[in-house]
Amino acid sequence: MTIGSGGSSIVVPRNFRLLEELERGEKGIGDGTVSYGMDDSDDTYMRSWTGTIIGPHSSVHDGRIYQLKLFCDKDYPEKPPSVRFHSRINMTCVNHETGVVESKKFGMLVNWQRAYTMEDILKQLKKEMAAPQNRKLVQPPEGTFF
């Protein structure tokens, strides 16, 4: 996020940005089907995060709860976090062996912009679950993990 008018702008420092995201994640997002928070409250660099997505209606994911890990390295938000499903899932943008969301197959990571947030990633992944190419894919048994 940048603040300013005219030709000047101030880039919000990484930790302030992550604190904003943490606060937003703790308050709850939209309809409550997507949430996220810190993985370890003692992580002073705020790198490890956990996300949850409740699968969209009218898809094979309906009612399923998916857990994800997000890792914001020191160059976040200039570069996207790494995203990995902890819950097993069958999606075209997710590596079937590791659960990693493959940036080349997930548009938001390929075209990353500083203004994007972890919330945006989770919401976009939920939309991808409902997309025609993923909506009816056979899924691993619920409750299995990478």
mmCIF file of C-alpha atoms in Angstrom:
data_model
loop_
_atom_site.group_PDB
_atom_site.id
_atom_site.type_symbol
_atom_site.label_atom_id
_atom_site.label_comp_id
_atom_site.label_asym_id
_atom_site.label_seq_id
_atom_site.Cartn_x
_atom_site.Cartn_y
_atom_site.Cartn_z
ATOM 1 C CA MET A 1 0.000 0.000 0.000
ATOM 2 C CA THR A 2 1.262 3.470 -0.803
ATOM 3 C CA ILE A 3 0.119 6.702 0.762
ATOM 4 C CA GLY A 4 0.475 10.118 -0.755
ATOM 5 C CA SER A 5 -0.813 12.616 -3.248
ATOM 6 C CA GLY A 6 0.669 14.363 -6.206
ATOM 7 C CA GLY A 7 3.936 12.777 -7.272
ATOM 8 C CA SER A 8 5.011 11.609 -3.827
ATOM 9 C CA SER A 9 4.199 8.309 -2.196
ATOM 10 C CA ILE A 10 5.236 6.488 0.944
ATOM 11 C CA VAL A 11 5.693 2.728 0.853
ATOM 12 C CA VAL A 12 4.276 1.073 3.957
ATOM 13 C CA PRO A 13 7.025 -1.015 5.608
ATOM 14 C CA ARG A 14 6.710 -4.813 5.477
ATOM 15 C CA ASN A 15 5.957 -5.300 9.181
ATOM 16 C CA PHE A 16 3.248 -2.619 9.229
ATOM 17 C CA ARG A 17 1.670 -4.220 6.183
ATOM 18 C CA LEU A 18 1.741 -7.660 7.841
ATOM 19 C CA LEU A 19 0.279 -6.239 11.061
ATOM 20 C CA GLU A 20 -2.597 -4.790 9.007
ATOM 21 C CA GLU A 21 -3.143 -8.184 7.387
ATOM 22 C CA LEU A 22 -3.033 -9.935 10.770
ATOM 23 C CA GLU A 23 -5.618 -7.559 12.205
ATOM 24 C CA ARG A 24 -7.880 -8.057 9.210
ATOM 25 C CA GLY A 25 -7.458 -11.837 9.331
ATOM 26 C CA GLU A 26 -8.315 -11.948 13.031
ATOM 27 C CA LYS A 27 -11.503 -9.933 12.496
ATOM 28 C CA GLY A 28 -12.799 -12.400 9.937
ATOM 29 C CA ILE A 29 -13.282 -11.941 6.238
ATOM 30 C CA GLY A 30 -16.539 -11.541 4.343
ATOM 31 C CA ASP A 31 -18.811 -14.557 4.667
ATOM 32 C CA GLY A 32 -16.406 -16.466 6.927
ATOM 33 C CA THR A 33 -15.481 -19.139 4.370
ATOM 34 C CA VAL A 34 -11.890 -17.842 4.171
ATOM 35 C CA SER A 35 -9.655 -17.059 7.143
ATOM 36 C CA TYR A 36 -5.977 -16.719 7.991
ATOM 37 C CA GLY A 37 -3.631 -15.890 10.837
ATOM 38 C CA MET A 38 -0.099 -16.262 12.149
ATOM 39 C CA ASP A 39 1.216 -19.784 12.466
ATOM 40 C CA ASP A 40 3.455 -18.891 15.427
ATOM 41 C CA SER A 41 2.827 -15.783 17.551
ATOM 42 C CA ASP A 42 6.525 -15.762 18.536
ATOM 43 C CA ASP A 43 7.607 -15.333 14.893
ATOM 44 C CA THR A 44 8.839 -11.729 15.096
ATOM 45 C CA TYR A 45 9.434 -11.617 11.322
ATOM 46 C CA MET A 46 5.803 -12.670 10.703
ATOM 47 C CA ARG A 47 6.780 -15.200 8.036
ATOM 48 C CA SER A 48 4.644 -18.284 8.712
ATOM 49 C CA TRP A 49 0.882 -18.086 8.287
ATOM 50 C CA THR A 50 -2.002 -20.542 8.221
ATOM 51 C CA GLY A 51 -5.037 -20.162 5.988
ATOM 52 C CA THR A 52 -8.370 -21.941 5.836
ATOM 53 C CA ILE A 53 -10.810 -22.169 2.946
ATOM 54 C CA ILE A 54 -14.259 -23.745 3.182
ATOM 55 C CA GLY A 55 -15.024 -25.172 -0.240
ATOM 56 C CA PRO A 56 -17.525 -23.362 -2.459
ATOM 57 C CA HIS A 57 -21.110 -24.567 -2.955
ATOM 58 C CA SER A 58 -22.052 -26.397 -6.148
ATOM 59 C CA SER A 59 -18.635 -28.013 -6.428
ATOM 60 C CA VAL A 60 -16.955 -31.214 -5.227
ATOM 61 C CA HIS A 61 -15.359 -28.974 -2.566
ATOM 62 C CA ASP A 62 -18.728 -28.014 -1.002
ATOM 63 C CA GLY A 63 -18.436 -28.034 2.794
ATOM 64 C CA ARG A 64 -14.859 -29.330 2.850
ATOM 65 C CA ILE A 65 -12.338 -27.463 4.991
ATOM 66 C CA TYR A 66 -8.908 -26.933 3.443
ATOM 67 C CA GLN A 67 -5.865 -25.859 5.436
ATOM 68 C CA LEU A 68 -2.984 -24.000 3.806
ATOM 69 C CA LYS A 69 0.432 -22.686 4.782
ATOM 70 C CA LEU A 70 1.635 -19.313 3.524
ATOM 71 C CA PHE A 71 5.220 -18.162 3.910
ATOM 72 C CA CYS A 72 6.024 -14.463 3.559
ATOM 73 C CA ASP A 73 9.751 -14.143 3.034
ATOM 74 C CA LYS A 74 11.677 -10.917 3.682
ATOM 75 C CA ASP A 75 10.777 -9.589 0.210
ATOM 76 C CA TYR A 76 6.983 -9.791 0.819
ATOM 77 C CA PRO A 77 4.893 -7.885 -0.325
ATOM 78 C CA GLU A 78 7.179 -7.008 -3.241
ATOM 79 C CA LYS A 79 7.112 -10.714 -4.121
ATOM 80 C CA PRO A 80 4.282 -13.139 -3.368
ATOM 81 C CA PRO A 81 4.311 -15.557 -0.467
ATOM 82 C CA SER A 82 4.797 -19.243 -1.127
ATOM 83 C CA VAL A 83 1.483 -21.045 -0.759
ATOM 84 C CA ARG A 84 1.017 -24.731 -0.007
ATOM 85 C CA PHE A 85 -2.089 -26.738 0.764
ATOM 86 C CA HIS A 86 -1.723 -28.816 3.924
ATOM 87 C CA SER A 87 -4.994 -30.615 3.133
ATOM 88 C CA ARG A 88 -4.855 -32.868 0.090
ATOM 89 C CA ILE A 89 -6.695 -31.352 -2.868
ATOM 90 C CA ASN A 90 -6.947 -32.002 -6.581
ATOM 91 C CA MET A 91 -6.735 -28.677 -8.490
ATOM 92 C CA THR A 92 -5.039 -27.756 -11.749
ATOM 93 C CA CYS A 93 -2.761 -25.179 -10.059
ATOM 94 C CA VAL A 94 -1.679 -27.408 -7.138
ATOM 95 C CA ASN A 95 1.212 -29.890 -7.280
ATOM 96 C CA HIS A 96 -0.296 -33.322 -6.557
ATOM 97 C CA GLU A 97 2.830 -34.545 -4.721
ATOM 98 C CA THR A 98 3.589 -31.558 -2.476
ATOM 99 C CA GLY A 99 0.444 -29.416 -2.248
ATOM 100 C CA VAL A 100 2.366 -26.364 -3.483
ATOM 101 C CA VAL A 101 0.324 -23.815 -5.418
ATOM 102 C CA GLU A 102 2.372 -23.531 -8.602
ATOM 103 C CA SER A 103 2.819 -19.860 -9.405
ATOM 104 C CA LYS A 104 3.014 -20.476 -13.170
ATOM 105 C CA LYS A 105 -0.437 -22.073 -13.064
ATOM 106 C CA PHE A 106 -2.094 -19.570 -10.702
ATOM 107 C CA GLY A 107 -2.591 -16.170 -12.330
ATOM 108 C CA MET A 108 -2.492 -14.093 -9.154
ATOM 109 C CA LEU A 109 1.019 -15.329 -8.314
ATOM 110 C CA VAL A 110 2.267 -14.993 -11.907
ATOM 111 C CA ASN A 111 1.012 -11.405 -12.112
ATOM 112 C CA TRP A 112 1.743 -10.492 -8.487
ATOM 113 C CA GLN A 113 1.230 -6.863 -7.454
ATOM 114 C CA ARG A 114 2.336 -5.296 -4.185
ATOM 115 C CA ALA A 115 -1.254 -4.350 -3.376
ATOM 116 C CA TYR A 116 -2.345 -8.017 -3.277
ATOM 117 C CA THR A 117 -2.734 -9.646 0.140
ATOM 118 C CA MET A 118 -2.922 -13.130 1.603
ATOM 119 C CA GLU A 119 -6.687 -12.606 1.813
ATOM 120 C CA ASP A 120 -6.759 -11.979 -1.945
ATOM 121 C CA ILE A 121 -4.851 -15.221 -2.559
ATOM 122 C CA LEU A 122 -7.236 -17.287 -0.425
ATOM 123 C CA LYS A 123 -10.314 -15.746 -2.038
ATOM 124 C CA GLN A 124 -8.886 -16.359 -5.512
ATOM 125 C CA LEU A 125 -8.053 -19.985 -4.655
ATOM 126 C CA LYS A 126 -11.652 -20.447 -3.514
ATOM 127 C CA LYS A 127 -12.832 -19.034 -6.873
ATOM 128 C CA GLU A 128 -10.473 -21.455 -8.635
ATOM 129 C CA MET A 129 -12.106 -24.360 -6.763
ATOM 130 C CA ALA A 130 -15.436 -23.380 -8.331
ATOM 131 C CA ALA A 131 -13.968 -22.819 -11.819
ATOM 132 C CA PRO A 132 -15.038 -25.292 -14.536
ATOM 133 C CA GLN A 133 -11.615 -27.004 -14.681
ATOM 134 C CA ASN A 134 -11.656 -27.750 -10.908
ATOM 135 C CA ARG A 135 -15.306 -27.849 -9.866
ATOM 136 C CA LYS A 136 -15.856 -31.557 -10.607
ATOM 137 C CA LEU A 137 -12.381 -33.103 -10.215
ATOM 138 C CA VAL A 138 -12.300 -36.251 -8.096
ATOM 139 C CA GLN A 139 -10.887 -35.340 -4.682
ATOM 140 C CA PRO A 140 -8.743 -37.296 -2.211
ATOM 141 C CA PRO A 141 -10.557 -38.507 0.921
ATOM 142 C CA GLU A 142 -11.426 -35.654 3.256
ATOM 143 C CA GLY A 143 -9.043 -35.278 6.201
ATOM 144 C CA THR A 144 -5.922 -36.436 4.332
ATOM 145 C CA PHE A 145 -2.808 -34.265 4.338
ATOM 146 C CA PHE A 146 0.433 -33.694 2.462
#
